[in-house]
mmCIF file with all atom_site columns, C-alpha atoms in Angstrom:
data_model
loop_
_atom_site.group_PDB
_atom_site.id
_atom_site.type_symbol
_atom_site.label_atom_id
_atom_site.label_alt_id
_atom_site.label_comp_id
_atom_site.label_asym_id
_atom_site.label_entity_id
_atom_site.label_seq_id
_atom_site.pdbx_PDB_ins_code
_atom_site.Cartn_x
_atom_site.Cartn_y
_atom_site.Cartn_z
_atom_site.occupancy
_atom_site.B_iso_or_equiv
_atom_site.pdbx_formal_charge
_atom_site.auth_seq_id
_atom_site.auth_comp_id
_atom_site.auth_asym_id
_atom_site.auth_atom_id
_atom_site.pdbx_PDB_model_num
ATOM 1   C CA . MET R 1 1   ? -163.074 278.266 118.473 1.00 57.00 ? 1   MET R CA 1
ATOM 2   C CA . PRO R 1 2   ? -165.765 276.857 116.104 1.00 60.00 ? 2   PRO R CA 1
ATOM 3   C CA . LYS R 1 3   ? -167.267 279.307 113.581 1.00 70.00 ? 3   LYS R CA 1
ATOM 4   C CA . PRO R 1 4   ? -170.806 279.250 115.122 1.00 66.00 ? 4   PRO R CA 1
ATOM 5   C CA . LEU R 1 5   ? -169.287 280.201 118.480 1.00 66.00 ? 5   LEU R CA 1
ATOM 6   C CA . HIS R 1 6   ? -167.359 283.066 116.827 1.00 64.00 ? 6   HIS R CA 1
ATOM 7   C CA . ALA R 1 7   ? -170.559 284.328 115.251 1.00 64.00 ? 7   ALA R CA 1
ATOM 8   C CA . PHE R 1 8   ? -172.378 284.131 118.586 1.00 67.00 ? 8   PHE R CA 1
ATOM 9   C CA . ALA R 1 9   ? -169.578 285.966 120.426 1.00 64.00 ? 9   ALA R CA 1
ATOM 10  C CA . LEU R 1 10  ? -169.520 288.661 117.753 1.00 63.00 ? 10  LEU R CA 1
ATOM 11  C CA . ALA R 1 11  ? -173.299 289.116 117.946 1.00 65.00 ? 11  ALA R CA 1
ATOM 12  C CA . VAL R 1 12  ? -173.232 289.378 121.757 1.00 66.00 ? 12  VAL R CA 1
ATOM 13  C CA . THR R 1 13  ? -170.355 291.861 121.672 1.00 66.00 ? 13  THR R CA 1
ATOM 14  C CA . LEU R 1 14  ? -171.950 294.095 119.069 1.00 64.00 ? 14  LEU R CA 1
ATOM 15  C CA . GLY R 1 15  ? -175.381 293.872 120.685 1.00 59.00 ? 15  GLY R CA 1
ATOM 16  C CA . SER R 1 16  ? -174.085 294.773 124.138 1.00 57.00 ? 16  SER R CA 1
ATOM 17  C CA . GLY R 1 17  ? -172.393 297.890 122.751 1.00 57.00 ? 17  GLY R CA 1
ATOM 18  C CA . ALA R 1 18  ? -175.745 299.246 121.628 1.00 54.00 ? 18  ALA R CA 1
ATOM 19  C CA . ALA R 1 19  ? -177.292 298.462 125.003 1.00 54.00 ? 19  ALA R CA 1
ATOM 20  C CA . VAL R 1 20  ? -174.491 300.228 126.881 1.00 57.00 ? 20  VAL R CA 1
ATOM 21  C CA . ALA R 1 21  ? -174.740 303.286 124.648 1.00 64.00 ? 21  ALA R CA 1
ATOM 22  C CA . GLU R 1 22  ? -178.447 303.546 125.442 1.00 73.00 ? 22  GLU R CA 1
ATOM 23  C CA . GLY R 1 23  ? -177.897 303.376 129.209 1.00 76.00 ? 23  GLY R CA 1
ATOM 24  C CA . PRO R 1 24  ? -179.997 301.663 131.859 1.00 81.00 ? 24  PRO R CA 1
ATOM 25  C CA . ASN R 1 25  ? -182.993 303.995 131.354 1.00 82.00 ? 25  ASN R CA 1
ATOM 26  C CA . LEU R 1 26  ? -183.515 304.410 135.100 1.00 87.00 ? 26  LEU R CA 1
ATOM 27  C CA . GLY R 1 27  ? -185.457 307.253 136.654 1.00 87.00 ? 27  GLY R CA 1
ATOM 28  C CA . ARG R 1 28  ? -186.664 310.449 135.091 1.00 87.00 ? 28  ARG R CA 1
ATOM 29  C CA . PRO R 1 29  ? -185.521 314.071 135.134 1.00 89.00 ? 29  PRO R CA 1
ATOM 30  C CA . ILE R 1 30  ? -186.602 315.734 138.365 1.00 90.00 ? 30  ILE R CA 1
ATOM 31  C CA . ASP R 1 31  ? -188.677 318.861 138.235 1.00 91.00 ? 31  ASP R CA 1
ATOM 32  C CA . PRO R 1 32  ? -187.495 321.783 140.421 1.00 91.00 ? 32  PRO R CA 1
ATOM 33  C CA . ALA R 1 33  ? -190.982 321.852 141.976 1.00 92.00 ? 33  ALA R CA 1
ATOM 34  C CA . ASP R 1 34  ? -190.353 318.309 143.249 1.00 90.00 ? 34  ASP R CA 1
ATOM 35  C CA . ILE R 1 35  ? -187.073 319.371 144.860 1.00 89.00 ? 35  ILE R CA 1
ATOM 36  C CA . ALA R 1 36  ? -188.405 322.535 146.522 1.00 85.00 ? 36  ALA R CA 1
ATOM 37  C CA . PRO R 1 37  ? -190.078 320.843 149.537 1.00 83.00 ? 37  PRO R CA 1
ATOM 38  C CA . TRP R 1 38  ? -186.785 319.113 150.368 1.00 83.00 ? 38  TRP R CA 1
ATOM 39  C CA . ASP R 1 39  ? -184.526 322.109 149.749 1.00 86.00 ? 39  ASP R CA 1
ATOM 40  C CA . ILE R 1 40  ? -184.714 323.242 153.363 1.00 88.00 ? 40  ILE R CA 1
ATOM 41  C CA . SER R 1 41  ? -181.111 323.495 154.535 1.00 92.00 ? 41  SER R CA 1
ATOM 42  C CA . ILE R 1 42  ? -180.355 326.295 156.973 1.00 96.00 ? 42  ILE R CA 1
ATOM 43  C CA . LEU R 1 43  ? -176.805 327.641 157.100 1.00 96.00 ? 43  LEU R CA 1
ATOM 44  C CA . PRO R 1 44  ? -175.088 328.923 160.275 1.00 96.00 ? 44  PRO R CA 1
ATOM 45  C CA . ASP R 1 45  ? -175.450 332.541 159.117 1.00 97.00 ? 45  ASP R CA 1
ATOM 46  C CA . GLY R 1 46  ? -179.232 332.113 158.776 1.00 98.00 ? 46  GLY R CA 1
ATOM 47  C CA . THR R 1 47  ? -179.324 331.690 155.009 1.00 97.00 ? 47  THR R CA 1
ATOM 48  C CA . GLY R 1 48  ? -182.397 329.610 154.234 1.00 96.00 ? 48  GLY R CA 1
ATOM 49  C CA . LEU R 1 49  ? -184.402 330.547 157.329 1.00 98.00 ? 49  LEU R CA 1
ATOM 50  C CA . PRO R 1 50  ? -188.066 330.960 156.420 1.00 97.00 ? 50  PRO R CA 1
ATOM 51  C CA . PRO R 1 51  ? -190.370 333.843 157.351 1.00 98.00 ? 51  PRO R CA 1
ATOM 52  C CA . GLY R 1 52  ? -192.125 333.565 160.686 1.00 99.00 ? 52  GLY R CA 1
ATOM 53  C CA . GLY R 1 53  ? -191.228 333.696 164.336 1.00 99.00 ? 53  GLY R CA 1
ATOM 54  C CA . GLY R 1 54  ? -191.984 332.494 167.818 1.00 99.00 ? 54  GLY R CA 1
ATOM 55  C CA . THR R 1 55  ? -191.430 333.140 171.509 1.00 99.00 ? 55  THR R CA 1
ATOM 56  C CA . PRO R 1 56  ? -190.412 330.928 174.419 1.00 99.00 ? 56  PRO R CA 1
ATOM 57  C CA . ALA R 1 57  ? -193.955 331.129 175.852 1.00 99.00 ? 57  ALA R CA 1
ATOM 58  C CA . GLN R 1 58  ? -195.446 329.864 172.588 1.00 99.00 ? 58  GLN R CA 1
ATOM 59  C CA . GLY R 1 59  ? -192.786 327.163 172.402 1.00 99.00 ? 59  GLY R CA 1
ATOM 60  C CA . GLU R 1 60  ? -193.466 326.024 175.962 1.00 99.00 ? 60  GLU R CA 1
ATOM 61  C CA . ARG R 1 61  ? -197.060 325.125 175.057 1.00 99.00 ? 61  ARG R CA 1
ATOM 62  C CA . ILE R 1 62  ? -196.012 323.320 171.871 1.00 99.00 ? 62  ILE R CA 1
ATOM 63  C CA . PHE R 1 63  ? -193.226 321.488 173.716 1.00 98.00 ? 63  PHE R CA 1
ATOM 64  C CA . ALA R 1 64  ? -195.667 320.220 176.344 1.00 98.00 ? 64  ALA R CA 1
ATOM 65  C CA . GLN R 1 65  ? -197.997 318.905 173.615 1.00 98.00 ? 65  GLN R CA 1
ATOM 66  C CA . LYS R 1 66  ? -195.553 317.514 171.069 1.00 97.00 ? 66  LYS R CA 1
ATOM 67  C CA . CYS R 1 67  ? -192.120 317.031 172.638 1.00 98.00 ? 67  CYS R CA 1
ATOM 68  C CA . ALA R 1 68  ? -192.273 316.333 176.382 1.00 97.00 ? 68  ALA R CA 1
ATOM 69  C CA . MET R 1 69  ? -193.447 312.750 175.872 1.00 97.00 ? 69  MET R CA 1
ATOM 70  C CA . CYS R 1 70  ? -189.931 311.926 174.605 1.00 97.00 ? 70  CYS R CA 1
ATOM 71  C CA . HIS R 1 71  ? -187.662 314.711 175.887 1.00 97.00 ? 71  HIS R CA 1
ATOM 72  C CA . GLY R 1 72  ? -189.202 314.920 179.357 1.00 96.00 ? 72  GLY R CA 1
ATOM 73  C CA . GLU R 1 73  ? -190.739 317.764 181.278 1.00 96.00 ? 73  GLU R CA 1
ATOM 74  C CA . ARG R 1 74  ? -189.193 321.071 180.201 1.00 94.00 ? 74  ARG R CA 1
ATOM 75  C CA . GLY R 1 75  ? -186.668 319.178 178.072 1.00 94.00 ? 75  GLY R CA 1
ATOM 76  C CA . LYS R 1 76  ? -184.659 317.686 180.922 1.00 93.00 ? 76  LYS R CA 1
ATOM 77  C CA . GLY R 1 77  ? -184.622 314.214 179.354 1.00 91.00 ? 77  GLY R CA 1
ATOM 78  C CA . GLY R 1 78  ? -186.874 311.212 179.043 1.00 93.00 ? 78  GLY R CA 1
ATOM 79  C CA . VAL R 1 79  ? -186.812 308.311 176.611 1.00 95.00 ? 79  VAL R CA 1
ATOM 80  C CA . ALA R 1 80  ? -185.014 310.719 174.261 1.00 94.00 ? 80  ALA R CA 1
ATOM 81  C CA . ALA R 1 81  ? -182.046 312.913 175.062 1.00 91.00 ? 81  ALA R CA 1
ATOM 82  C CA . ALA R 1 82  ? -182.267 316.035 177.182 1.00 92.00 ? 82  ALA R CA 1
ATOM 83  C CA . VAL R 1 83  ? -182.421 319.263 175.200 1.00 94.00 ? 83  VAL R CA 1
ATOM 84  C CA . VAL R 1 84  ? -181.910 321.434 178.283 1.00 94.00 ? 84  VAL R CA 1
ATOM 85  C CA . GLY R 1 85  ? -178.961 321.505 180.645 1.00 92.00 ? 85  GLY R CA 1
ATOM 86  C CA . GLY R 1 86  ? -175.616 319.837 180.415 1.00 86.00 ? 86  GLY R CA 1
ATOM 87  C CA . GLY R 1 87  ? -172.399 320.708 182.119 1.00 83.00 ? 87  GLY R CA 1
ATOM 88  C CA . PRO R 1 88  ? -169.012 321.323 180.623 1.00 81.00 ? 88  PRO R CA 1
ATOM 89  C CA . ILE R 1 89  ? -167.671 318.825 178.126 1.00 82.00 ? 89  ILE R CA 1
ATOM 90  C CA . ASP R 1 90  ? -164.546 317.888 180.046 1.00 83.00 ? 90  ASP R CA 1
ATOM 91  C CA . ARG R 1 91  ? -164.362 314.264 178.926 1.00 83.00 ? 91  ARG R CA 1
ATOM 92  C CA . ILE R 1 92  ? -165.444 312.353 175.837 1.00 83.00 ? 92  ILE R CA 1
ATOM 93  C CA . GLU R 1 93  ? -168.284 310.609 177.708 1.00 86.00 ? 93  GLU R CA 1
ATOM 94  C CA . ALA R 1 94  ? -169.835 313.865 178.975 1.00 85.00 ? 94  ALA R CA 1
ATOM 95  C CA . PRO R 1 95  ? -173.495 314.199 177.966 1.00 85.00 ? 95  PRO R CA 1
ATOM 96  C CA . LYS R 1 96  ? -173.818 316.502 174.989 1.00 87.00 ? 96  LYS R CA 1
ATOM 97  C CA . THR R 1 97  ? -176.812 318.804 174.851 1.00 90.00 ? 97  THR R CA 1
ATOM 98  C CA . ILE R 1 98  ? -177.895 321.776 172.804 1.00 92.00 ? 98  ILE R CA 1
ATOM 99  C CA . ALA R 1 99  ? -176.453 324.213 175.352 1.00 90.00 ? 99  ALA R CA 1
ATOM 100 C CA . ASN R 1 100 ? -173.031 322.660 175.763 1.00 90.00 ? 100 ASN R CA 1
ATOM 101 C CA . PHE R 1 101 ? -172.343 321.083 172.367 1.00 92.00 ? 101 PHE R CA 1
ATOM 102 C CA . TRP R 1 102 ? -174.234 322.575 169.433 1.00 93.00 ? 102 TRP R CA 1
ATOM 103 C CA . GLY R 1 103 ? -172.260 325.267 167.637 1.00 94.00 ? 103 GLY R CA 1
ATOM 104 C CA . TYR R 1 104 ? -175.046 327.278 165.997 1.00 96.00 ? 104 TYR R CA 1
ATOM 105 C CA . SER R 1 105 ? -178.582 328.220 166.994 1.00 98.00 ? 105 SER R CA 1
ATOM 106 C CA . THR R 1 106 ? -179.685 327.864 163.376 1.00 98.00 ? 106 THR R CA 1
ATOM 107 C CA . THR R 1 107 ? -178.762 324.169 163.553 1.00 97.00 ? 107 THR R CA 1
ATOM 108 C CA . VAL R 1 108 ? -181.305 323.744 166.352 1.00 98.00 ? 108 VAL R CA 1
ATOM 109 C CA . PHE R 1 109 ? -184.007 325.193 164.091 1.00 98.00 ? 109 PHE R CA 1
ATOM 110 C CA . ASP R 1 110 ? -182.848 323.085 161.129 1.00 97.00 ? 110 ASP R CA 1
ATOM 111 C CA . PHE R 1 111 ? -182.854 319.842 163.112 1.00 97.00 ? 111 PHE R CA 1
ATOM 112 C CA . ILE R 1 112 ? -186.273 320.416 164.685 1.00 98.00 ? 112 ILE R CA 1
ATOM 113 C CA . ARG R 1 113 ? -187.739 321.407 161.329 1.00 97.00 ? 113 ARG R CA 1
ATOM 114 C CA . ARG R 1 114 ? -186.529 318.363 159.425 1.00 95.00 ? 114 ARG R CA 1
ATOM 115 C CA . ALA R 1 115 ? -186.590 315.637 162.088 1.00 96.00 ? 115 ALA R CA 1
ATOM 116 C CA . MET R 1 116 ? -189.128 316.390 164.826 1.00 97.00 ? 116 MET R CA 1
ATOM 117 C CA . PRO R 1 117 ? -191.393 315.182 166.211 1.00 97.00 ? 117 PRO R CA 1
ATOM 118 C CA . TRP R 1 118 ? -189.713 311.818 165.773 1.00 93.00 ? 118 TRP R CA 1
ATOM 119 C CA . GLN R 1 119 ? -192.931 309.971 164.933 1.00 94.00 ? 119 GLN R CA 1
ATOM 120 C CA . GLN R 1 120 ? -194.126 312.689 162.508 1.00 95.00 ? 120 GLN R CA 1
ATOM 121 C CA . PRO R 1 121 ? -191.152 314.588 161.090 1.00 95.00 ? 121 PRO R CA 1
ATOM 122 C CA . ARG R 1 122 ? -191.744 317.703 158.990 1.00 94.00 ? 122 ARG R CA 1
ATOM 123 C CA . THR R 1 123 ? -195.233 318.274 160.398 1.00 96.00 ? 123 THR R CA 1
ATOM 124 C CA . LEU R 1 124 ? -194.443 321.404 162.429 1.00 98.00 ? 124 LEU R CA 1
ATOM 125 C CA . THR R 1 125 ? -195.110 324.816 160.928 1.00 98.00 ? 125 THR R CA 1
ATOM 126 C CA . ASP R 1 126 ? -192.220 327.256 160.637 1.00 98.00 ? 126 ASP R CA 1
ATOM 127 C CA . ASN R 1 127 ? -193.765 329.366 163.425 1.00 99.00 ? 127 ASN R CA 1
ATOM 128 C CA . GLU R 1 128 ? -193.930 326.279 165.667 1.00 99.00 ? 128 GLU R CA 1
ATOM 129 C CA . VAL R 1 129 ? -190.276 325.510 164.930 1.00 99.00 ? 129 VAL R CA 1
ATOM 130 C CA . TYR R 1 130 ? -189.247 329.088 165.756 1.00 99.00 ? 130 TYR R CA 1
ATOM 131 C CA . ALA R 1 131 ? -191.263 328.901 168.989 1.00 99.00 ? 131 ALA R CA 1
ATOM 132 C CA . LEU R 1 132 ? -189.759 325.546 169.995 1.00 99.00 ? 132 LEU R CA 1
ATOM 133 C CA . THR R 1 133 ? -186.279 326.816 169.207 1.00 99.00 ? 133 THR R CA 1
ATOM 134 C CA . ALA R 1 134 ? -186.948 329.922 171.314 1.00 99.00 ? 134 ALA R CA 1
ATOM 135 C CA . PHE R 1 135 ? -188.233 327.787 174.205 1.00 99.00 ? 135 PHE R CA 1
ATOM 136 C CA . ILE R 1 136 ? -185.195 325.491 174.141 1.00 98.00 ? 136 ILE R CA 1
ATOM 137 C CA . LEU R 1 137 ? -182.755 328.406 173.905 1.00 98.00 ? 137 LEU R CA 1
ATOM 138 C CA . ALA R 1 138 ? -184.529 330.225 176.762 1.00 98.00 ? 138 ALA R CA 1
ATOM 139 C CA . GLU R 1 139 ? -184.590 327.120 178.970 1.00 97.00 ? 139 GLU R CA 1
ATOM 140 C CA . ASN R 1 140 ? -180.844 326.863 178.402 1.00 96.00 ? 140 ASN R CA 1
ATOM 141 C CA . LYS R 1 141 ? -180.507 330.552 179.387 1.00 96.00 ? 141 LYS R CA 1
ATOM 142 C CA . LEU R 1 142 ? -179.118 331.471 175.973 1.00 97.00 ? 142 LEU R CA 1
ATOM 143 C CA . ILE R 1 143 ? -181.884 334.023 175.315 1.00 98.00 ? 143 ILE R CA 1
ATOM 144 C CA . GLY R 1 144 ? -184.372 335.813 177.547 1.00 98.00 ? 144 GLY R CA 1
ATOM 145 C CA . GLN R 1 145 ? -187.924 334.631 178.195 1.00 98.00 ? 145 GLN R CA 1
ATOM 146 C CA . ASN R 1 146 ? -189.269 337.631 176.267 1.00 98.00 ? 146 ASN R CA 1
ATOM 147 C CA . ASP R 1 147 ? -187.004 337.280 173.238 1.00 99.00 ? 147 ASP R CA 1
ATOM 148 C CA . SER R 1 148 ? -188.610 336.398 169.923 1.00 99.00 ? 148 SER R CA 1
ATOM 149 C CA . MET R 1 149 ? -186.781 334.198 167.437 1.00 99.00 ? 149 MET R CA 1
ATOM 150 C CA . ASN R 1 150 ? -187.086 334.814 163.706 1.00 99.00 ? 150 ASN R CA 1
ATOM 151 C CA . ALA R 1 151 ? -184.851 334.880 160.621 1.00 99.00 ? 151 ALA R CA 1
ATOM 152 C CA . ASP R 1 152 ? -183.161 338.060 161.870 1.00 98.00 ? 152 ASP R CA 1
ATOM 153 C CA . THR R 1 153 ? -182.680 337.268 165.570 1.00 99.00 ? 153 THR R CA 1
ATOM 154 C CA . LEU R 1 154 ? -181.924 333.532 165.537 1.00 99.00 ? 154 LEU R CA 1
ATOM 155 C CA . PRO R 1 155 ? -178.540 333.702 163.750 1.00 99.00 ? 155 PRO R CA 1
ATOM 156 C CA . LYS R 1 156 ? -177.401 336.346 166.258 1.00 98.00 ? 156 LYS R CA 1
ATOM 157 C CA . VAL R 1 157 ? -177.642 333.926 169.201 1.00 98.00 ? 157 VAL R CA 1
ATOM 158 C CA . ARG R 1 158 ? -174.086 332.920 170.063 1.00 96.00 ? 158 ARG R CA 1
ATOM 159 C CA . MET R 1 159 ? -173.908 329.333 171.250 1.00 96.00 ? 159 MET R CA 1
ATOM 160 C CA . PRO R 1 160 ? -171.396 328.576 174.042 1.00 92.00 ? 160 PRO R CA 1
ATOM 161 C CA . ASN R 1 161 ? -169.614 325.858 172.056 1.00 90.00 ? 161 ASN R CA 1
ATOM 162 C CA . ARG R 1 162 ? -169.370 327.724 168.752 1.00 91.00 ? 162 ARG R CA 1
ATOM 163 C CA . ASP R 1 163 ? -165.573 327.679 168.911 1.00 88.00 ? 163 ASP R CA 1
ATOM 164 C CA . GLY R 1 164 ? -165.327 324.301 170.635 1.00 84.00 ? 164 GLY R CA 1
ATOM 165 C CA . PHE R 1 165 ? -164.748 322.192 167.552 1.00 82.00 ? 165 PHE R CA 1
ATOM 166 C CA . ILE R 1 166 ? -161.290 321.279 166.348 1.00 80.00 ? 166 ILE R CA 1
ATOM 167 C CA . ILE R 1 167 ? -160.514 320.881 162.672 1.00 79.00 ? 167 ILE R CA 1
ATOM 168 C CA . ARG R 1 168 ? -159.076 317.391 162.665 1.00 81.00 ? 168 ARG R CA 1
ATOM 169 C CA . PHE R 1 169 ? -157.481 317.543 159.234 1.00 85.00 ? 169 PHE R CA 1
ATOM 170 C CA . PRO R 1 170 ? -156.755 321.246 158.599 1.00 81.00 ? 170 PRO R CA 1
ATOM 171 C CA . ASP R 1 171 ? -154.651 320.457 155.517 1.00 86.00 ? 171 ASP R CA 1
ATOM 172 C CA . GLU R 1 172 ? -157.757 319.126 153.769 1.00 82.00 ? 172 GLU R CA 1
ATOM 173 C CA . ILE R 1 173 ? -159.619 322.425 153.877 1.00 73.00 ? 173 ILE R CA 1
#
């Protein structure tokens, strides 16, 4: 290799080491205040549920205004999946709904809170989410029409399919 090429290769090698040591300089440290609005996970035992509450009657009004256009009248299905009804899951193709598939009532709250309404996610208040959750659970006959859902009562609702999931790879737990 000619001497000028050696010098060039040496310069590139030494120069790239300094660049790698510095790093790509992407992003910036995130402030905990920036994370807080997105730190909204709700666990099956209710950990993370916010203050507030709602009843099926309150949820019925909200559902009619903000949900029925997609999920149909009283949640029986429309352009989006039904949130009410559903028979036994006796075959893989069986329709899966909140009543026959979801394992935890807190997951219903969590999903509504972070993803609904579809065209405007995260716009519902916590009280509206509790009310919608109460309405859906009541329509599925999982709670009574006079039951109120809040951080204390919601985790106590036992979903029919709570024990219906199989751990596919138990050795990996």
